[in-house]
């Protein structure tokens, strides 16, 4: 009976998600689409031919191959993994909520199969490798949340503050133009009791410009273009380092301690606030891993978020807001404990 219910669930997913196909499929090649799916599931593209690889990822996710053309099958996979439907949160959304419920953070840079295995080890002491990944995730969700995982649309206000940390050291000696900059959310982003992005969520950015030390003692300079915060849902939240973010950093003792007394000299707004220069002065050789700073959302954005059940609201970890500010626009009672390392 459980197996039959599982097959019906897979079929329902496929029918619903095929209706959303087409637009993206026209923009990317079959190999590019499949590579995106494999990066999520395995951590990167797999060897072999297109048809064999497609069948393998379907087997690993669902325990069976899906019907339809190659384009339909690929787009159904992408929609299932990332987009979801109004009634059914996506695979990645559910996985993120499950990780957050267990460890109060997410690991989006890891392969989904490893993230699921880690949760199984923590909860049950062994991996369920004989079962499809989608079935294993549904089992984990059922163990953690009796009511399951749902999502709701909400409006994230413009200028919503978030605290971000560098995942790797950044130095003018090693930085190159267009090089990705590894950054992650330091605290949960919660709005009106809805979890938008847990701690560990990726913040996308790249090196926009590198200048070596110049004459007359002028500092080396690395400019970073901040692009977006990737939340639980499929949206991208555009972010930048604006005046509100800079002011928040100037009153946050943890940020000042992590960046040193020269923090306010390290951060300078670029044109329109879209590119930010980190200036390395004097004895400062790099911005260390773990350096903290604030960013703010560029515009009001509609996002899909997890309505945190009352019994789990104590798990949220938000930084103490600067005087007169609300970090994430949360209008709750403020009883959530502060962020911890």
mmCIF file of C-alpha atoms in Angstrom:
data_model
loop_
_atom_site.group_PDB
_atom_site.id
_atom_site.type_symbol
_atom_site.label_atom_id
_atom_site.label_comp_id
_atom_site.label_asym_id
_atom_site.label_seq_id
_atom_site.Cartn_x
_atom_site.Cartn_y
_atom_site.Cartn_z
ATOM 1 C CA UNK A 1 0.000 0.000 0.000
ATOM 2 C CA UNK A 2 2.810 2.417 0.873
ATOM 3 C CA UNK A 3 4.562 1.539 -2.377
ATOM 4 C CA UNK A 4 1.376 2.214 -4.360
ATOM 5 C CA UNK A 5 0.903 5.544 -2.612
ATOM 6 C CA UNK A 6 4.491 6.436 -3.438
ATOM 7 C CA UNK A 7 4.050 5.611 -7.142
ATOM 8 C CA UNK A 8 0.887 7.728 -7.235
ATOM 9 C CA UNK A 9 2.749 10.606 -5.614
ATOM 10 C CA UNK A 10 5.518 10.435 -8.225
ATOM 11 C CA UNK A 11 2.947 10.338 -11.026
ATOM 12 C CA UNK A 12 1.138 13.347 -9.583
ATOM 13 C CA UNK A 13 4.398 15.260 -9.387
ATOM 14 C CA UNK A 14 5.207 14.471 -13.007
ATOM 15 C CA UNK A 15 1.792 15.468 -14.353
ATOM 16 C CA UNK A 16 1.769 18.716 -12.401
ATOM 17 C CA UNK A 17 5.313 19.710 -13.211
ATOM 18 C CA UNK A 18 5.103 18.868 -16.914
ATOM 19 C CA UNK A 19 2.506 21.615 -17.198
ATOM 20 C CA UNK A 20 5.207 24.054 -16.107
ATOM 21 C CA UNK A 21 7.741 22.876 -18.693
ATOM 22 C CA UNK A 22 8.747 24.566 -21.905
ATOM 23 C CA UNK A 23 9.913 28.065 -21.062
ATOM 24 C CA UNK A 24 13.185 27.119 -19.395
ATOM 25 C CA UNK A 25 13.741 24.106 -21.623
ATOM 26 C CA UNK A 26 13.838 26.428 -24.648
ATOM 27 C CA UNK A 27 16.671 28.438 -23.072
ATOM 28 C CA UNK A 28 19.105 25.674 -22.116
ATOM 29 C CA UNK A 29 20.487 22.617 -23.877
ATOM 30 C CA UNK A 30 19.537 19.138 -22.620
ATOM 31 C CA UNK A 31 23.060 18.676 -21.239
ATOM 32 C CA UNK A 32 22.883 21.979 -19.360
ATOM 33 C CA UNK A 33 19.521 21.101 -17.839
ATOM 34 C CA UNK A 34 20.710 17.667 -16.787
ATOM 35 C CA UNK A 35 23.912 19.148 -15.382
ATOM 36 C CA UNK A 36 21.856 21.429 -13.144
ATOM 37 C CA UNK A 37 19.900 18.472 -11.790
ATOM 38 C CA UNK A 38 23.049 16.397 -11.244
ATOM 39 C CA UNK A 39 24.771 19.260 -9.430
ATOM 40 C CA UNK A 40 21.916 19.360 -6.922
ATOM 41 C CA UNK A 41 21.659 15.594 -6.474
ATOM 42 C CA UNK A 42 25.305 14.487 -6.736
ATOM 43 C CA UNK A 43 27.336 17.676 -6.397
ATOM 44 C CA UNK A 44 28.288 17.886 -10.085
ATOM 45 C CA UNK A 45 27.702 16.536 -13.607
ATOM 46 C CA UNK A 46 28.101 12.782 -14.016
ATOM 47 C CA UNK A 47 29.928 10.849 -16.778
ATOM 48 C CA UNK A 48 28.149 9.002 -19.565
ATOM 49 C CA UNK A 49 25.574 9.647 -22.240
ATOM 50 C CA UNK A 50 22.535 11.852 -21.848
ATOM 51 C CA UNK A 51 19.846 9.140 -21.814
ATOM 52 C CA UNK A 52 21.715 6.893 -19.373
ATOM 53 C CA UNK A 53 22.435 9.801 -17.026
ATOM 54 C CA UNK A 54 18.825 10.976 -17.133
ATOM 55 C CA UNK A 55 17.548 7.501 -16.332
ATOM 56 C CA UNK A 56 20.015 7.153 -13.463
ATOM 57 C CA UNK A 57 19.035 10.384 -11.738
ATOM 58 C CA UNK A 58 15.346 9.447 -12.080
ATOM 59 C CA UNK A 59 16.068 6.037 -10.559
ATOM 60 C CA UNK A 60 18.020 7.620 -7.704
ATOM 61 C CA UNK A 61 15.297 10.162 -6.993
ATOM 62 C CA UNK A 62 12.114 8.156 -7.609
ATOM 63 C CA UNK A 63 13.111 4.500 -8.017
ATOM 64 C CA UNK A 64 11.813 4.489 -11.590
ATOM 65 C CA UNK A 65 12.190 6.323 -14.886
ATOM 66 C CA UNK A 66 9.613 8.969 -15.735
ATOM 67 C CA UNK A 67 7.489 8.905 -18.905
ATOM 68 C CA UNK A 68 7.628 11.517 -21.640
ATOM 69 C CA UNK A 69 10.190 13.045 -23.960
ATOM 70 C CA UNK A 70 13.711 13.900 -22.810
ATOM 71 C CA UNK A 71 12.802 17.589 -22.560
ATOM 72 C CA UNK A 72 9.641 16.852 -20.551
ATOM 73 C CA UNK A 73 11.465 14.532 -18.185
ATOM 74 C CA UNK A 74 14.291 16.993 -17.583
ATOM 75 C CA UNK A 75 12.001 19.921 -16.970
ATOM 76 C CA UNK A 76 9.792 17.847 -14.673
ATOM 77 C CA UNK A 77 12.904 17.006 -12.652
ATOM 78 C CA UNK A 78 13.955 20.641 -12.411
ATOM 79 C CA UNK A 79 10.496 21.753 -11.383
ATOM 80 C CA UNK A 80 10.237 19.003 -8.778
ATOM 81 C CA UNK A 81 13.667 19.807 -7.332
ATOM 82 C CA UNK A 82 13.578 23.593 -7.372
ATOM 83 C CA UNK A 83 10.245 25.142 -8.328
ATOM 84 C CA UNK A 84 7.581 23.002 -6.680
ATOM 85 C CA UNK A 85 3.911 23.874 -7.163
ATOM 86 C CA UNK A 86 1.466 26.062 -5.212
ATOM 87 C CA UNK A 87 0.268 23.008 -3.278
ATOM 88 C CA UNK A 88 3.566 21.126 -3.001
ATOM 89 C CA UNK A 89 6.877 22.647 -1.830
ATOM 90 C CA UNK A 90 9.934 21.706 -3.837
ATOM 91 C CA UNK A 91 12.422 18.965 -2.967
ATOM 92 C CA UNK A 92 15.078 21.538 -1.984
ATOM 93 C CA UNK A 93 12.616 23.527 0.128
ATOM 94 C CA UNK A 94 11.638 20.424 2.113
ATOM 95 C CA UNK A 95 15.273 19.382 2.490
ATOM 96 C CA UNK A 96 16.222 22.827 3.774
ATOM 97 C CA UNK A 97 13.402 22.835 6.327
ATOM 98 C CA UNK A 98 14.381 19.338 7.509
ATOM 99 C CA UNK A 99 18.031 20.364 7.931
ATOM 100 C CA UNK A 100 17.054 23.502 9.791
ATOM 101 C CA UNK A 101 14.719 21.586 12.116
ATOM 102 C CA UNK A 102 17.588 19.263 13.077
ATOM 103 C CA UNK A 103 20.657 21.518 13.138
ATOM 104 C CA UNK A 104 19.296 25.091 12.855
ATOM 105 C CA UNK A 105 21.241 25.668 9.646
ATOM 106 C CA UNK A 106 21.389 24.414 6.069
ATOM 107 C CA UNK A 107 24.215 23.075 3.894
ATOM 108 C CA UNK A 108 23.155 24.054 0.364
ATOM 109 C CA UNK A 109 26.643 23.596 -1.093
ATOM 110 C CA UNK A 110 26.586 19.855 -0.358
ATOM 111 C CA UNK A 111 25.030 17.253 -2.653
ATOM 112 C CA UNK A 112 21.411 16.458 -1.778
ATOM 113 C CA UNK A 113 22.157 12.739 -1.420
ATOM 114 C CA UNK A 114 24.809 13.555 1.213
ATOM 115 C CA UNK A 115 22.538 15.987 3.043
ATOM 116 C CA UNK A 116 19.811 13.347 3.262
ATOM 117 C CA UNK A 117 22.289 10.685 4.411
ATOM 118 C CA UNK A 118 23.603 13.010 7.133
ATOM 119 C CA UNK A 119 20.076 13.600 8.431
ATOM 120 C CA UNK A 120 19.353 9.869 8.448
ATOM 121 C CA UNK A 121 22.504 9.193 10.458
ATOM 122 C CA UNK A 122 21.571 11.853 12.992
ATOM 123 C CA UNK A 123 17.961 10.726 13.369
ATOM 124 C CA UNK A 124 18.108 6.957 12.842
ATOM 125 C CA UNK A 125 21.769 5.978 13.042
ATOM 126 C CA UNK A 126 21.958 4.573 9.515
ATOM 127 C CA UNK A 127 21.516 5.570 5.892
ATOM 128 C CA UNK A 128 18.491 4.419 3.921
ATOM 129 C CA UNK A 129 20.452 3.948 0.710
ATOM 130 C CA UNK A 130 18.225 1.168 -0.616
ATOM 131 C CA UNK A 131 15.321 3.619 -1.053
ATOM 132 C CA UNK A 132 14.898 6.482 -3.567
ATOM 133 C CA UNK A 133 16.036 9.905 -2.376
ATOM 134 C CA UNK A 134 12.595 11.475 -2.677
ATOM 135 C CA UNK A 135 11.071 8.710 -0.549
ATOM 136 C CA UNK A 136 13.855 9.066 2.023
ATOM 137 C CA UNK A 137 13.252 12.793 2.278
ATOM 138 C CA UNK A 138 9.500 12.330 2.738
ATOM 139 C CA UNK A 139 10.236 9.852 5.527
ATOM 140 C CA UNK A 140 12.536 12.357 7.257
ATOM 141 C CA UNK A 141 9.923 15.092 6.996
ATOM 142 C CA UNK A 142 7.305 12.765 8.500
ATOM 143 C CA UNK A 143 9.642 11.961 11.406
ATOM 144 C CA UNK A 144 10.348 15.620 12.107
ATOM 145 C CA UNK A 145 7.084 17.406 11.338
ATOM 146 C CA UNK A 146 3.762 15.685 11.894
ATOM 147 C CA UNK A 147 2.001 18.372 9.864
ATOM 148 C CA UNK A 148 4.509 18.132 7.014
ATOM 149 C CA UNK A 149 6.184 21.017 5.197
ATOM 150 C CA UNK A 150 4.100 23.775 3.652
ATOM 151 C CA UNK A 151 4.996 27.100 2.118
ATOM 152 C CA UNK A 152 3.277 30.438 1.825
ATOM 153 C CA UNK A 153 3.876 33.532 -0.267
ATOM 154 C CA UNK A 154 4.885 36.638 1.637
ATOM 155 C CA UNK A 155 6.326 40.044 0.860
ATOM 156 C CA UNK A 156 9.893 40.674 1.983
ATOM 157 C CA UNK A 157 10.267 44.445 2.444
ATOM 158 C CA UNK A 158 12.972 46.447 0.719
ATOM 159 C CA UNK A 159 15.962 47.301 2.952
ATOM 160 C CA UNK A 160 15.499 44.157 5.054
ATOM 161 C CA UNK A 161 18.820 43.643 6.844
ATOM 162 C CA UNK A 162 20.700 40.347 6.892
ATOM 163 C CA UNK A 163 24.041 39.467 8.457
ATOM 164 C CA UNK A 164 26.514 37.653 6.226
ATOM 165 C CA UNK A 165 29.897 36.010 6.786
ATOM 166 C CA UNK A 166 32.758 35.149 4.459
ATOM 167 C CA UNK A 167 33.227 31.400 4.053
ATOM 168 C CA UNK A 168 36.799 31.791 2.773
ATOM 169 C CA UNK A 169 39.501 34.406 3.313
ATOM 170 C CA UNK A 170 39.627 37.182 0.713
ATOM 171 C CA UNK A 171 42.963 38.740 -0.236
ATOM 172 C CA UNK A 172 44.056 41.132 -3.015
ATOM 173 C CA UNK A 173 47.008 38.791 -3.631
ATOM 174 C CA UNK A 174 44.822 35.858 -4.657
ATOM 175 C CA UNK A 175 41.559 37.484 -5.753
ATOM 176 C CA UNK A 176 40.826 37.603 -9.484
ATOM 177 C CA UNK A 177 38.168 39.463 -11.425
ATOM 178 C CA UNK A 178 34.875 37.508 -11.729
ATOM 179 C CA UNK A 179 36.000 34.962 -9.099
ATOM 180 C CA UNK A 180 33.049 33.797 -6.954
ATOM 181 C CA UNK A 181 33.093 34.982 -3.348
ATOM 182 C CA UNK A 182 31.861 32.350 -0.879
ATOM 183 C CA UNK A 183 29.399 33.917 1.557
ATOM 184 C CA UNK A 184 26.583 32.597 3.727
ATOM 185 C CA UNK A 185 23.820 33.897 5.947
ATOM 186 C CA UNK A 186 24.944 34.061 9.567
ATOM 187 C CA UNK A 187 21.449 34.113 11.089
ATOM 188 C CA UNK A 188 17.952 32.948 10.191
ATOM 189 C CA UNK A 189 15.923 35.355 8.083
ATOM 190 C CA UNK A 190 12.430 35.257 9.617
ATOM 191 C CA UNK A 191 9.529 37.493 8.602
ATOM 192 C CA UNK A 192 6.242 37.452 10.520
ATOM 193 C CA UNK A 193 6.872 33.947 11.840
ATOM 194 C CA UNK A 194 7.890 32.603 8.416
ATOM 195 C CA UNK A 195 11.352 31.178 7.784
ATOM 196 C CA UNK A 196 12.576 32.745 4.538
ATOM 197 C CA UNK A 197 16.230 31.691 4.650
ATOM 198 C CA UNK A 198 17.957 29.660 7.384
ATOM 199 C CA UNK A 199 21.459 30.209 8.645
ATOM 200 C CA UNK A 200 23.931 28.873 6.071
ATOM 201 C CA UNK A 201 21.901 29.996 3.040
ATOM 202 C CA UNK A 202 24.136 31.013 0.139
ATOM 203 C CA UNK A 203 24.765 34.660 -0.674
ATOM 204 C CA UNK A 204 25.939 34.999 -4.270
ATOM 205 C CA UNK A 205 28.653 37.483 -5.177
ATOM 206 C CA UNK A 206 31.809 37.829 -7.220
ATOM 207 C CA UNK A 207 34.977 39.894 -7.402
ATOM 208 C CA UNK A 208 34.227 42.908 -9.578
ATOM 209 C CA UNK A 209 37.664 44.537 -9.467
ATOM 210 C CA UNK A 210 41.111 44.035 -7.911
ATOM 211 C CA UNK A 211 43.662 46.827 -7.437
ATOM 212 C CA UNK A 212 47.148 46.146 -6.009
ATOM 213 C CA UNK A 213 48.795 48.513 -3.502
ATOM 214 C CA UNK A 214 49.594 51.816 -5.167
ATOM 215 C CA UNK A 215 52.005 54.690 -4.657
ATOM 216 C CA UNK A 216 51.897 56.986 -1.634
ATOM 217 C CA UNK A 217 50.727 54.139 0.595
ATOM 218 C CA UNK A 218 47.330 53.754 -1.041
ATOM 219 C CA UNK A 219 45.703 50.485 -0.034
ATOM 220 C CA UNK A 220 45.111 47.408 -2.115
ATOM 221 C CA UNK A 221 41.455 47.132 -2.993
ATOM 222 C CA UNK A 222 39.038 44.327 -3.776
ATOM 223 C CA UNK A 223 35.570 45.264 -4.981
ATOM 224 C CA UNK A 224 32.786 42.735 -4.574
ATOM 225 C CA UNK A 225 29.542 42.759 -6.516
ATOM 226 C CA UNK A 226 26.821 41.378 -4.245
ATOM 227 C CA UNK A 227 24.109 39.672 -6.281
ATOM 228 C CA UNK A 228 21.508 37.739 -4.324
ATOM 229 C CA UNK A 229 20.548 35.734 -1.269
ATOM 230 C CA UNK A 230 19.252 32.264 -2.153
ATOM 231 C CA UNK A 231 16.393 31.473 0.277
ATOM 232 C CA UNK A 232 14.488 28.239 0.873
ATOM 233 C CA UNK A 233 12.226 28.917 -2.093
ATOM 234 C CA UNK A 234 13.167 29.253 -5.764
ATOM 235 C CA UNK A 235 13.414 33.052 -5.720
ATOM 236 C CA UNK A 236 16.573 35.162 -5.669
ATOM 237 C CA UNK A 237 16.575 38.076 -3.216
ATOM 238 C CA UNK A 238 18.693 40.905 -4.632
ATOM 239 C CA UNK A 239 21.005 42.384 -1.969
ATOM 240 C CA UNK A 240 23.589 45.139 -1.705
ATOM 241 C CA UNK A 241 25.626 46.970 0.904
ATOM 242 C CA UNK A 242 23.734 50.208 1.390
ATOM 243 C CA UNK A 243 23.839 52.927 4.010
ATOM 244 C CA UNK A 244 21.368 51.099 6.250
ATOM 245 C CA UNK A 245 23.573 47.990 6.214
ATOM 246 C CA UNK A 246 26.682 50.049 6.940
ATOM 247 C CA UNK A 247 24.981 51.773 9.866
ATOM 248 C CA UNK A 248 23.865 48.417 11.271
ATOM 249 C CA UNK A 249 27.431 47.101 11.073
ATOM 250 C CA UNK A 250 28.778 50.129 12.926
ATOM 251 C CA UNK A 251 26.637 49.288 15.978
ATOM 252 C CA UNK A 252 27.095 45.494 15.996
ATOM 253 C CA UNK A 253 29.839 44.531 18.434
ATOM 254 C CA UNK A 254 30.244 41.060 16.941
ATOM 255 C CA UNK A 255 30.720 42.494 13.448
ATOM 256 C CA UNK A 256 33.256 45.025 14.689
ATOM 257 C CA UNK A 257 35.143 42.350 16.621
ATOM 258 C CA UNK A 258 35.262 40.001 13.635
ATOM 259 C CA UNK A 259 36.476 42.655 11.196
ATOM 260 C CA UNK A 260 38.705 44.575 13.585
ATOM 261 C CA UNK A 261 38.704 48.212 14.563
ATOM 262 C CA UNK A 262 39.329 49.202 10.952
ATOM 263 C CA UNK A 263 35.956 47.862 9.769
ATOM 264 C CA UNK A 264 34.524 51.248 8.859
ATOM 265 C CA UNK A 265 37.628 51.901 6.796
ATOM 266 C CA UNK A 266 37.296 48.542 5.086
ATOM 267 C CA UNK A 267 33.816 49.047 3.712
ATOM 268 C CA UNK A 268 33.112 51.717 1.124
ATOM 269 C CA UNK A 269 30.055 52.074 -1.074
ATOM 270 C CA UNK A 270 30.631 51.809 -4.784
ATOM 271 C CA UNK A 271 28.496 53.462 -7.468
ATOM 272 C CA UNK A 272 24.797 53.248 -6.489
ATOM 273 C CA UNK A 273 25.784 50.836 -3.732
ATOM 274 C CA UNK A 274 25.913 47.936 -6.199
ATOM 275 C CA UNK A 275 29.630 47.242 -5.840
ATOM 276 C CA UNK A 276 31.385 47.359 -2.505
ATOM 277 C CA UNK A 277 35.089 47.926 -1.982
ATOM 278 C CA UNK A 278 36.957 46.190 0.806
ATOM 279 C CA UNK A 279 40.116 48.222 1.371
ATOM 280 C CA UNK A 280 43.129 46.475 2.905
ATOM 281 C CA UNK A 281 45.126 49.005 4.908
ATOM 282 C CA UNK A 282 48.406 48.908 6.779
ATOM 283 C CA UNK A 283 49.076 45.510 8.337
ATOM 284 C CA UNK A 284 45.797 44.033 7.104
ATOM 285 C CA UNK A 285 46.665 41.356 4.519
ATOM 286 C CA UNK A 286 43.222 39.902 3.923
ATOM 287 C CA UNK A 287 39.656 39.718 5.086
ATOM 288 C CA UNK A 288 39.629 36.569 7.194
ATOM 289 C CA UNK A 289 37.228 33.672 6.923
ATOM 290 C CA UNK A 290 34.282 34.442 9.180
ATOM 291 C CA UNK A 291 34.397 38.207 8.622
ATOM 292 C CA UNK A 292 30.886 39.523 9.270
ATOM 293 C CA UNK A 293 29.015 42.332 7.564
ATOM 294 C CA UNK A 294 25.466 43.393 6.797
ATOM 295 C CA UNK A 295 23.610 43.522 3.501
ATOM 296 C CA UNK A 296 20.107 44.735 2.731
ATOM 297 C CA UNK A 297 17.470 43.690 0.233
ATOM 298 C CA UNK A 298 17.358 45.921 -2.833
ATOM 299 C CA UNK A 299 13.618 45.896 -3.486
ATOM 300 C CA UNK A 300 10.411 44.457 -2.079
ATOM 301 C CA UNK A 301 10.312 40.801 -3.136
ATOM 302 C CA UNK A 302 7.623 38.126 -3.023
ATOM 303 C CA UNK A 303 9.102 34.898 -1.661
ATOM 304 C CA UNK A 304 7.882 31.487 -0.558
ATOM 305 C CA UNK A 305 8.586 30.812 3.091
ATOM 306 C CA UNK A 306 8.002 28.153 5.739
ATOM 307 C CA UNK A 307 5.348 29.077 8.337
ATOM 308 C CA UNK A 308 7.185 27.960 11.468
ATOM 309 C CA UNK A 309 4.894 25.986 13.813
ATOM 310 C CA UNK A 310 4.538 27.411 17.301
ATOM 311 C CA UNK A 311 6.434 24.472 18.772
ATOM 312 C CA UNK A 312 9.472 25.181 16.581
ATOM 313 C CA UNK A 313 9.616 28.955 16.847
ATOM 314 C CA UNK A 314 12.159 28.680 19.633
ATOM 315 C CA UNK A 315 14.614 27.172 17.129
ATOM 316 C CA UNK A 316 14.975 30.378 15.132
ATOM 317 C CA UNK A 317 18.325 32.082 15.569
ATOM 318 C CA UNK A 318 18.310 35.770 14.781
ATOM 319 C CA UNK A 319 20.947 38.366 15.552
ATOM 320 C CA UNK A 320 20.064 41.036 18.071
ATOM 321 C CA UNK A 321 18.899 43.988 15.948
ATOM 322 C CA UNK A 322 20.837 47.252 16.014
ATOM 323 C CA UNK A 323 19.149 50.051 17.973
ATOM 324 C CA UNK A 324 15.958 51.131 16.224
ATOM 325 C CA UNK A 325 16.176 48.401 13.560
ATOM 326 C CA UNK A 326 14.484 45.076 12.814
ATOM 327 C CA UNK A 327 16.958 42.728 11.185
ATOM 328 C CA UNK A 328 14.549 40.599 9.218
ATOM 329 C CA UNK A 329 11.284 42.454 9.412
ATOM 330 C CA UNK A 330 9.926 39.958 11.971
ATOM 331 C CA UNK A 331 6.984 41.367 13.868
ATOM 332 C CA UNK A 332 6.882 38.507 16.367
ATOM 333 C CA UNK A 333 7.328 38.753 20.103
ATOM 334 C CA UNK A 334 11.109 38.782 19.973
ATOM 335 C CA UNK A 335 11.491 35.769 22.239
ATOM 336 C CA UNK A 336 13.764 33.864 19.880
ATOM 337 C CA UNK A 337 17.263 33.458 21.343
ATOM 338 C CA UNK A 338 20.140 35.380 19.754
ATOM 339 C CA UNK A 339 22.417 33.853 17.155
ATOM 340 C CA UNK A 340 25.244 31.706 18.425
ATOM 341 C CA UNK A 341 28.440 30.513 16.825
#
